[in-house]
């Protein structure tokens, strides 16, 4: 079970987008995450007349390391650490500062 999941609200802790917030759009197996509107780069795209794709310079989101983002606690509206605990037969994520479940 990962500390971050698709759809989680995160804040960037390090890098050029430090302090910005966004939603996780995908979690990759190599420990990186794609966050909406974060780590945008300019890519040169070649046009393809067969598919109708336009060429030029396009903005694209690039993955950011999961250690450089933190989950936002909606109660405190700040970054928070995430822990795991077993309740019954289910393993749940919880905020370490408040002890409340993330997916409540």
mmCIF file of N, CA and C in Angstrom:
data_model
loop_
_atom_site.group_PDB
_atom_site.id
_atom_site.type_symbol
_atom_site.label_atom_id
_atom_site.label_comp_id
_atom_site.label_asym_id
_atom_site.label_seq_id
_atom_site.Cartn_x
_atom_site.Cartn_y
_atom_site.Cartn_z
ATOM 1 N N UNK A 1 0.846 -1.182 0.000
ATOM 2 C CA UNK A 1 0.000 0.000 0.000
ATOM 3 C C UNK A 1 0.888 1.240 0.000
ATOM 4 N N UNK A 2 0.608 2.155 -0.897
ATOM 5 C CA UNK A 2 1.397 3.379 -1.006
ATOM 6 C C UNK A 2 0.858 4.466 -0.089
ATOM 7 N N UNK A 3 1.737 5.397 0.268
ATOM 8 C CA UNK A 3 1.330 6.536 1.089
ATOM 9 C C UNK A 3 0.504 7.528 0.272
ATOM 10 N N UNK A 4 0.756 7.576 -1.036
ATOM 11 C CA UNK A 4 0.009 8.468 -1.926
ATOM 12 C C UNK A 4 -0.823 7.644 -2.890
ATOM 13 N N UNK A 5 -2.018 8.134 -3.174
ATOM 14 C CA UNK A 5 -2.900 7.463 -4.127
ATOM 15 C C UNK A 5 -3.420 8.478 -5.130
ATOM 16 N N UNK A 6 -3.948 7.980 -6.223
ATOM 17 C CA UNK A 6 -4.551 8.836 -7.242
ATOM 18 C C UNK A 6 -5.711 9.613 -6.617
ATOM 19 N N UNK A 7 -5.724 10.934 -6.878
ATOM 20 C CA UNK A 7 -6.782 11.776 -6.354
ATOM 21 C C UNK A 7 -6.442 12.476 -5.050
ATOM 22 N N UNK A 8 -5.326 12.116 -4.404
ATOM 23 C CA UNK A 8 -4.919 12.777 -3.161
ATOM 24 C C UNK A 8 -4.493 14.212 -3.425
ATOM 25 N N UNK A 9 -4.794 15.105 -2.491
ATOM 26 C CA UNK A 9 -4.365 16.506 -2.554
ATOM 27 C C UNK A 9 -2.995 16.583 -1.891
ATOM 28 N N UNK A 10 -1.991 17.077 -2.639
ATOM 29 C CA UNK A 10 -0.626 17.140 -2.125
ATOM 30 C C UNK A 10 -0.057 18.547 -2.250
ATOM 31 N N UNK A 11 1.024 18.796 -1.495
ATOM 32 C CA UNK A 11 1.764 20.044 -1.569
ATOM 33 C C UNK A 11 3.216 19.691 -1.868
ATOM 34 N N UNK A 12 3.870 20.494 -2.713
ATOM 35 C CA UNK A 12 5.250 20.228 -3.118
ATOM 36 C C UNK A 12 6.189 20.765 -2.046
ATOM 37 N N UNK A 13 7.119 19.920 -1.579
ATOM 38 C CA UNK A 13 8.056 20.276 -0.519
ATOM 39 C C UNK A 13 9.384 20.795 -1.050
ATOM 40 N N UNK A 14 9.791 20.356 -2.244
ATOM 41 C CA UNK A 14 11.098 20.731 -2.780
ATOM 42 C C UNK A 14 11.030 20.847 -4.286
ATOM 43 N N UNK A 15 11.907 21.689 -4.842
ATOM 44 C CA UNK A 15 11.981 21.860 -6.289
ATOM 45 C C UNK A 15 11.474 23.216 -6.722
ATOM 46 N N UNK A 16 11.368 23.382 -8.039
ATOM 47 C CA UNK A 16 10.990 24.691 -8.594
ATOM 48 C C UNK A 16 9.549 25.069 -8.290
ATOM 49 N N UNK A 17 8.706 24.103 -7.982
ATOM 50 C CA UNK A 17 7.299 24.362 -7.687
ATOM 51 C C UNK A 17 6.992 24.269 -6.193
ATOM 52 N N UNK A 18 7.988 24.500 -5.352
ATOM 53 C CA UNK A 18 7.835 24.381 -3.900
ATOM 54 C C UNK A 18 6.697 25.266 -3.402
ATOM 55 N N UNK A 19 5.810 24.668 -2.576
ATOM 56 C CA UNK A 19 4.690 25.400 -2.009
ATOM 57 C C UNK A 19 3.402 25.288 -2.797
ATOM 58 N N UNK A 20 3.473 24.825 -4.035
ATOM 59 C CA UNK A 20 2.268 24.697 -4.860
ATOM 60 C C UNK A 20 1.500 23.437 -4.482
ATOM 61 N N UNK A 21 0.186 23.491 -4.728
ATOM 62 C CA UNK A 21 -0.670 22.347 -4.434
ATOM 63 C C UNK A 21 -1.270 21.791 -5.703
ATOM 64 N N UNK A 22 -1.584 20.509 -5.670
ATOM 65 C CA UNK A 22 -2.217 19.874 -6.809
ATOM 66 C C UNK A 22 -2.767 18.516 -6.422
ATOM 67 N N UNK A 23 -3.433 17.899 -7.357
ATOM 68 C CA UNK A 23 -4.022 16.589 -7.153
ATOM 69 C C UNK A 23 -3.190 15.541 -7.887
ATOM 70 N N UNK A 24 -2.978 14.387 -7.261
ATOM 71 C CA UNK A 24 -2.193 13.310 -7.869
ATOM 72 C C UNK A 24 -3.013 12.686 -8.988
ATOM 73 N N UNK A 25 -2.445 12.688 -10.211
ATOM 74 C CA UNK A 25 -3.160 12.095 -11.340
ATOM 75 C C UNK A 25 -2.726 10.662 -11.600
ATOM 76 N N UNK A 26 -1.474 10.315 -11.228
ATOM 77 C CA UNK A 26 -1.058 8.911 -11.312
ATOM 78 C C UNK A 26 0.150 8.667 -10.428
ATOM 79 N N UNK A 27 0.251 7.437 -9.937
ATOM 80 C CA UNK A 27 1.378 7.004 -9.112
ATOM 81 C C UNK A 27 2.118 5.939 -9.912
ATOM 82 N N UNK A 28 3.427 6.133 -10.083
ATOM 83 C CA UNK A 28 4.230 5.212 -10.884
ATOM 84 C C UNK A 28 4.977 4.232 -9.992
ATOM 85 N N UNK A 29 5.379 3.109 -10.582
ATOM 86 C CA UNK A 29 6.054 2.059 -9.829
ATOM 87 C C UNK A 29 7.471 2.444 -9.407
ATOM 88 N N UNK A 30 8.082 3.429 -10.076
ATOM 89 C CA UNK A 30 9.460 3.800 -9.758
ATOM 90 C C UNK A 30 9.548 4.860 -8.659
ATOM 91 N N UNK A 31 8.456 5.081 -7.911
ATOM 92 C CA UNK A 31 8.474 6.021 -6.799
ATOM 93 C C UNK A 31 8.220 7.458 -7.194
ATOM 94 N N UNK A 32 7.647 7.668 -8.362
ATOM 95 C CA UNK A 32 7.346 9.023 -8.813
ATOM 96 C C UNK A 32 5.840 9.186 -8.949
ATOM 97 N N UNK A 33 5.387 10.444 -8.884
ATOM 98 C CA UNK A 33 3.971 10.750 -9.028
ATOM 99 C C UNK A 33 3.781 11.871 -10.037
ATOM 100 N N UNK A 34 2.654 11.850 -10.735
ATOM 101 C CA UNK A 34 2.268 12.930 -11.632
ATOM 102 C C UNK A 34 1.237 13.774 -10.903
ATOM 103 N N UNK A 35 1.509 15.077 -10.773
ATOM 104 C CA UNK A 35 0.610 15.984 -10.074
ATOM 105 C C UNK A 35 0.098 17.020 -11.077
ATOM 106 N N UNK A 36 -1.207 17.260 -11.056
ATOM 107 C CA UNK A 36 -1.835 18.204 -11.991
ATOM 108 C C UNK A 36 -1.272 19.610 -11.799
ATOM 109 N N UNK A 37 -0.740 20.200 -12.885
ATOM 110 C CA UNK A 37 -0.253 21.568 -12.868
ATOM 111 C C UNK A 37 1.110 21.769 -12.236
ATOM 112 N N UNK A 38 1.797 20.692 -11.884
ATOM 113 C CA UNK A 38 3.098 20.772 -11.213
ATOM 114 C C UNK A 38 4.172 20.183 -12.131
ATOM 115 N N UNK A 39 5.375 20.764 -12.092
ATOM 116 C CA UNK A 39 6.538 20.300 -12.856
ATOM 117 C C UNK A 39 6.257 20.325 -14.364
ATOM 118 N N UNK A 40 5.738 21.460 -14.845
ATOM 119 C CA UNK A 40 5.460 21.612 -16.266
ATOM 120 C C UNK A 40 6.742 21.932 -17.018
ATOM 121 N N UNK A 41 6.940 21.271 -18.152
ATOM 122 C CA UNK A 41 8.097 21.516 -19.014
ATOM 123 C C UNK A 41 7.593 21.768 -20.433
ATOM 124 N N UNK A 42 8.425 22.422 -21.233
ATOM 125 C CA UNK A 42 8.102 22.672 -22.640
ATOM 126 C C UNK A 42 8.731 21.564 -23.470
ATOM 127 N N UNK A 43 7.937 20.942 -24.311
ATOM 128 C CA UNK A 43 8.421 19.881 -25.190
ATOM 129 C C UNK A 43 8.161 20.290 -26.631
ATOM 130 N N UNK A 44 9.098 19.970 -27.501
ATOM 131 C CA UNK A 44 8.945 20.232 -28.924
ATOM 132 C C UNK A 44 8.297 19.010 -29.563
ATOM 133 N N UNK A 45 7.099 19.189 -30.075
ATOM 134 C CA UNK A 45 6.351 18.089 -30.670
ATOM 135 C C UNK A 45 6.334 18.238 -32.182
ATOM 136 N N UNK A 46 6.620 17.148 -32.868
ATOM 137 C CA UNK A 46 6.589 17.145 -34.327
ATOM 138 C C UNK A 46 5.160 16.865 -34.776
ATOM 139 N N UNK A 47 4.683 17.609 -35.732
ATOM 140 C CA UNK A 47 3.329 17.429 -36.248
ATOM 141 C C UNK A 47 3.192 16.154 -37.054
ATOM 142 N N UNK A 48 1.981 15.616 -37.074
ATOM 143 C CA UNK A 48 1.701 14.406 -37.844
ATOM 144 C C UNK A 48 0.415 14.647 -38.643
ATOM 145 N N UNK A 49 0.547 14.867 -39.963
ATOM 146 C CA UNK A 49 -0.654 15.150 -40.760
ATOM 147 C C UNK A 49 -1.599 13.950 -40.884
ATOM 148 N N UNK A 50 -1.094 12.751 -40.676
ATOM 149 C CA UNK A 50 -1.948 11.563 -40.767
ATOM 150 C C UNK A 50 -2.976 11.535 -39.641
ATOM 151 N N UNK A 51 -2.565 11.908 -38.448
ATOM 152 C CA UNK A 51 -3.479 11.888 -37.303
ATOM 153 C C UNK A 51 -4.064 13.264 -37.019
ATOM 154 N N UNK A 52 -3.542 14.293 -37.680
ATOM 155 C CA UNK A 52 -4.020 15.646 -37.456
ATOM 156 C C UNK A 52 -3.393 16.313 -36.247
ATOM 157 N N UNK A 53 -2.322 15.717 -35.706
ATOM 158 C CA UNK A 53 -1.658 16.289 -34.529
ATOM 159 C C UNK A 53 -0.863 17.518 -34.945
ATOM 160 N N UNK A 54 -1.045 18.602 -34.207
ATOM 161 C CA UNK A 54 -0.356 19.853 -34.493
ATOM 162 C C UNK A 54 1.033 19.829 -33.877
ATOM 163 N N UNK A 55 2.012 20.330 -34.605
ATOM 164 C CA UNK A 55 3.369 20.429 -34.084
ATOM 165 C C UNK A 55 3.572 21.733 -33.350
ATOM 166 N N UNK A 56 4.719 21.865 -32.690
ATOM 167 C CA UNK A 56 5.042 23.099 -31.984
ATOM 168 C C UNK A 56 5.531 22.809 -30.582
ATOM 169 N N UNK A 57 5.550 23.842 -29.772
ATOM 170 C CA UNK A 57 6.009 23.706 -28.396
ATOM 171 C C UNK A 57 4.790 23.513 -27.500
ATOM 172 N N UNK A 58 4.761 22.406 -26.759
ATOM 173 C CA UNK A 58 3.637 22.086 -25.891
ATOM 174 C C UNK A 58 4.114 21.967 -24.445
ATOM 175 N N UNK A 59 3.256 22.341 -23.490
ATOM 176 C CA UNK A 59 3.548 22.159 -22.065
ATOM 177 C C UNK A 59 3.104 20.767 -21.660
ATOM 178 N N UNK A 60 3.957 20.110 -20.876
ATOM 179 C CA UNK A 60 3.682 18.740 -20.475
ATOM 180 C C UNK A 60 4.058 18.577 -19.008
ATOM 181 N N UNK A 61 3.243 17.816 -18.266
ATOM 182 C CA UNK A 61 3.564 17.514 -16.872
ATOM 183 C C UNK A 61 4.554 16.360 -16.826
ATOM 184 N N UNK A 62 5.581 16.519 -16.003
ATOM 185 C CA UNK A 62 6.574 15.464 -15.817
ATOM 186 C C UNK A 62 6.460 14.927 -14.397
ATOM 187 N N UNK A 63 6.876 13.677 -14.189
ATOM 188 C CA UNK A 63 6.777 13.089 -12.848
ATOM 189 C C UNK A 63 7.701 13.791 -11.856
ATOM 190 N N UNK A 64 7.287 13.797 -10.597
ATOM 191 C CA UNK A 64 8.083 14.338 -9.505
ATOM 192 C C UNK A 64 8.228 13.227 -8.472
ATOM 193 N N UNK A 65 9.378 13.177 -7.796
ATOM 194 C CA UNK A 65 9.620 12.115 -6.825
ATOM 195 C C UNK A 65 8.619 12.212 -5.677
ATOM 196 N N UNK A 66 8.137 11.059 -5.221
ATOM 197 C CA UNK A 66 7.126 11.026 -4.166
ATOM 198 C C UNK A 66 7.647 11.603 -2.850
ATOM 199 N N UNK A 67 8.972 11.594 -2.661
ATOM 200 C CA UNK A 67 9.529 12.146 -1.422
ATOM 201 C C UNK A 67 9.484 13.662 -1.416
ATOM 202 N N UNK A 68 9.252 14.292 -2.563
ATOM 203 C CA UNK A 68 9.201 15.751 -2.662
ATOM 204 C C UNK A 68 7.792 16.313 -2.544
ATOM 205 N N UNK A 69 6.811 15.457 -2.271
ATOM 206 C CA UNK A 69 5.452 15.915 -2.047
ATOM 207 C C UNK A 69 4.932 15.332 -0.737
ATOM 208 N N UNK A 70 3.973 16.030 -0.127
ATOM 209 C CA UNK A 70 3.361 15.550 1.112
ATOM 210 C C UNK A 70 1.851 15.709 1.014
ATOM 211 N N UNK A 71 1.151 14.790 1.645
ATOM 212 C CA UNK A 71 -0.306 14.818 1.659
ATOM 213 C C UNK A 71 -0.788 16.005 2.494
ATOM 214 N N UNK A 72 -1.849 16.686 2.030
ATOM 215 C CA UNK A 72 -2.401 17.838 2.746
ATOM 216 C C UNK A 72 -3.501 17.350 3.685
ATOM 217 N N UNK A 73 -3.382 17.729 4.965
ATOM 218 C CA UNK A 73 -4.407 17.411 5.953
ATOM 219 C C UNK A 73 -5.516 18.456 5.839
ATOM 220 N N UNK A 74 -6.762 18.056 5.510
ATOM 221 C CA UNK A 74 -7.821 19.038 5.317
ATOM 222 C C UNK A 74 -8.207 19.800 6.586
ATOM 223 N N UNK A 75 -7.963 19.225 7.766
ATOM 224 C CA UNK A 75 -8.287 19.902 9.024
ATOM 225 C C UNK A 75 -7.352 21.076 9.285
ATOM 226 N N UNK A 76 -6.036 20.821 9.160
ATOM 227 C CA UNK A 76 -5.046 21.859 9.446
ATOM 228 C C UNK A 76 -4.675 22.647 8.204
ATOM 229 N N UNK A 77 -5.001 22.109 7.033
ATOM 230 C CA UNK A 77 -4.671 22.719 5.739
ATOM 231 C C UNK A 77 -3.159 22.843 5.543
ATOM 232 N N UNK A 78 -2.405 21.911 6.130
ATOM 233 C CA UNK A 78 -0.950 21.888 6.009
ATOM 234 C C UNK A 78 -0.502 20.491 5.600
ATOM 235 N N UNK A 79 0.785 20.389 5.221
ATOM 236 C CA UNK A 79 1.355 19.089 4.872
ATOM 237 C C UNK A 79 1.431 18.223 6.124
ATOM 238 N N UNK A 80 1.237 16.925 5.955
ATOM 239 C CA UNK A 80 1.234 16.013 7.089
ATOM 240 C C UNK A 80 1.850 14.677 6.704
ATOM 241 N N UNK A 81 2.454 14.012 7.693
ATOM 242 C CA UNK A 81 2.990 12.679 7.477
ATOM 243 C C UNK A 81 1.853 11.670 7.525
ATOM 244 N N UNK A 82 2.058 10.545 6.832
ATOM 245 C CA UNK A 82 1.039 9.507 6.755
ATOM 246 C C UNK A 82 1.588 8.236 7.375
ATOM 247 N N UNK A 83 0.780 7.606 8.226
ATOM 248 C CA UNK A 83 1.145 6.325 8.828
ATOM 249 C C UNK A 83 0.130 5.273 8.435
ATOM 250 N N UNK A 84 0.421 4.031 8.819
ATOM 251 C CA UNK A 84 -0.479 2.914 8.542
ATOM 252 C C UNK A 84 -0.824 2.215 9.842
ATOM 253 N N UNK A 85 -2.062 1.768 9.948
ATOM 254 C CA UNK A 85 -2.454 0.917 11.068
ATOM 255 C C UNK A 85 -3.511 -0.061 10.586
ATOM 256 N N UNK A 86 -3.596 -1.182 11.306
ATOM 257 C CA UNK A 86 -4.539 -2.232 10.933
ATOM 258 C C UNK A 86 -5.742 -2.139 11.853
ATOM 259 N N UNK A 87 -6.909 -1.942 11.266
ATOM 260 C CA UNK A 87 -8.160 -1.934 12.012
ATOM 261 C C UNK A 87 -9.003 -3.092 11.517
ATOM 262 N N UNK A 88 -9.188 -4.072 12.384
ATOM 263 C CA UNK A 88 -9.903 -5.274 11.974
ATOM 264 C C UNK A 88 -9.040 -6.062 11.012
ATOM 265 N N UNK A 89 -9.497 -6.211 9.779
ATOM 266 C CA UNK A 89 -8.703 -6.913 8.770
ATOM 267 C C UNK A 89 -8.258 -5.965 7.663
ATOM 268 N N UNK A 90 -8.484 -4.653 7.850
ATOM 269 C CA UNK A 90 -8.133 -3.678 6.824
ATOM 270 C C UNK A 90 -6.952 -2.820 7.273
ATOM 271 N N UNK A 91 -6.049 -2.535 6.358
ATOM 272 C CA UNK A 91 -4.913 -1.648 6.605
ATOM 273 C C UNK A 91 -5.309 -0.259 6.117
ATOM 274 N N UNK A 92 -5.287 0.728 7.020
ATOM 275 C CA UNK A 92 -5.737 2.067 6.652
ATOM 276 C C UNK A 92 -4.610 3.080 6.822
ATOM 277 N N UNK A 93 -4.720 4.199 6.076
ATOM 278 C CA UNK A 93 -3.777 5.311 6.202
ATOM 279 C C UNK A 93 -4.345 6.316 7.190
ATOM 280 N N UNK A 94 -3.467 6.930 8.008
ATOM 281 C CA UNK A 94 -3.914 7.940 8.944
ATOM 282 C C UNK A 94 -2.894 9.068 9.023
ATOM 283 N N UNK A 95 -3.379 10.273 9.386
ATOM 284 C CA UNK A 95 -2.500 11.418 9.565
ATOM 285 C C UNK A 95 -1.813 11.291 10.918
ATOM 286 N N UNK A 96 -0.487 11.455 10.935
ATOM 287 C CA UNK A 96 0.262 11.287 12.170
ATOM 288 C C UNK A 96 -0.003 12.396 13.179
ATOM 289 N N UNK A 97 -0.326 13.614 12.724
ATOM 290 C CA UNK A 97 -0.536 14.714 13.664
ATOM 291 C C UNK A 97 -1.865 14.603 14.404
ATOM 292 N N UNK A 98 -2.915 14.174 13.704
ATOM 293 C CA UNK A 98 -4.237 14.106 14.326
ATOM 294 C C UNK A 98 -4.674 12.688 14.653
ATOM 295 N N UNK A 99 -4.104 11.696 13.987
ATOM 296 C CA UNK A 99 -4.485 10.308 14.215
ATOM 297 C C UNK A 99 -5.744 9.889 13.501
ATOM 298 N N UNK A 100 -6.334 10.778 12.703
ATOM 299 C CA UNK A 100 -7.560 10.452 11.981
ATOM 300 C C UNK A 100 -7.246 9.804 10.637
ATOM 301 N N UNK A 101 -8.180 8.985 10.158
ATOM 302 C CA UNK A 101 -7.994 8.262 8.906
ATOM 303 C C UNK A 101 -8.015 9.220 7.720
ATOM 304 N N UNK A 102 -7.188 8.927 6.713
ATOM 305 C CA UNK A 102 -7.110 9.748 5.503
ATOM 306 C C UNK A 102 -8.368 9.589 4.674
ATOM 307 N N UNK A 103 -8.858 8.392 4.541
ATOM 308 C CA UNK A 103 -9.980 8.098 3.658
ATOM 309 C C UNK A 103 -11.313 8.087 4.398
ATOM 310 N N UNK A 104 -11.435 8.897 5.445
ATOM 311 C CA UNK A 104 -12.679 8.917 6.226
ATOM 312 C C UNK A 104 -13.740 9.776 5.574
#
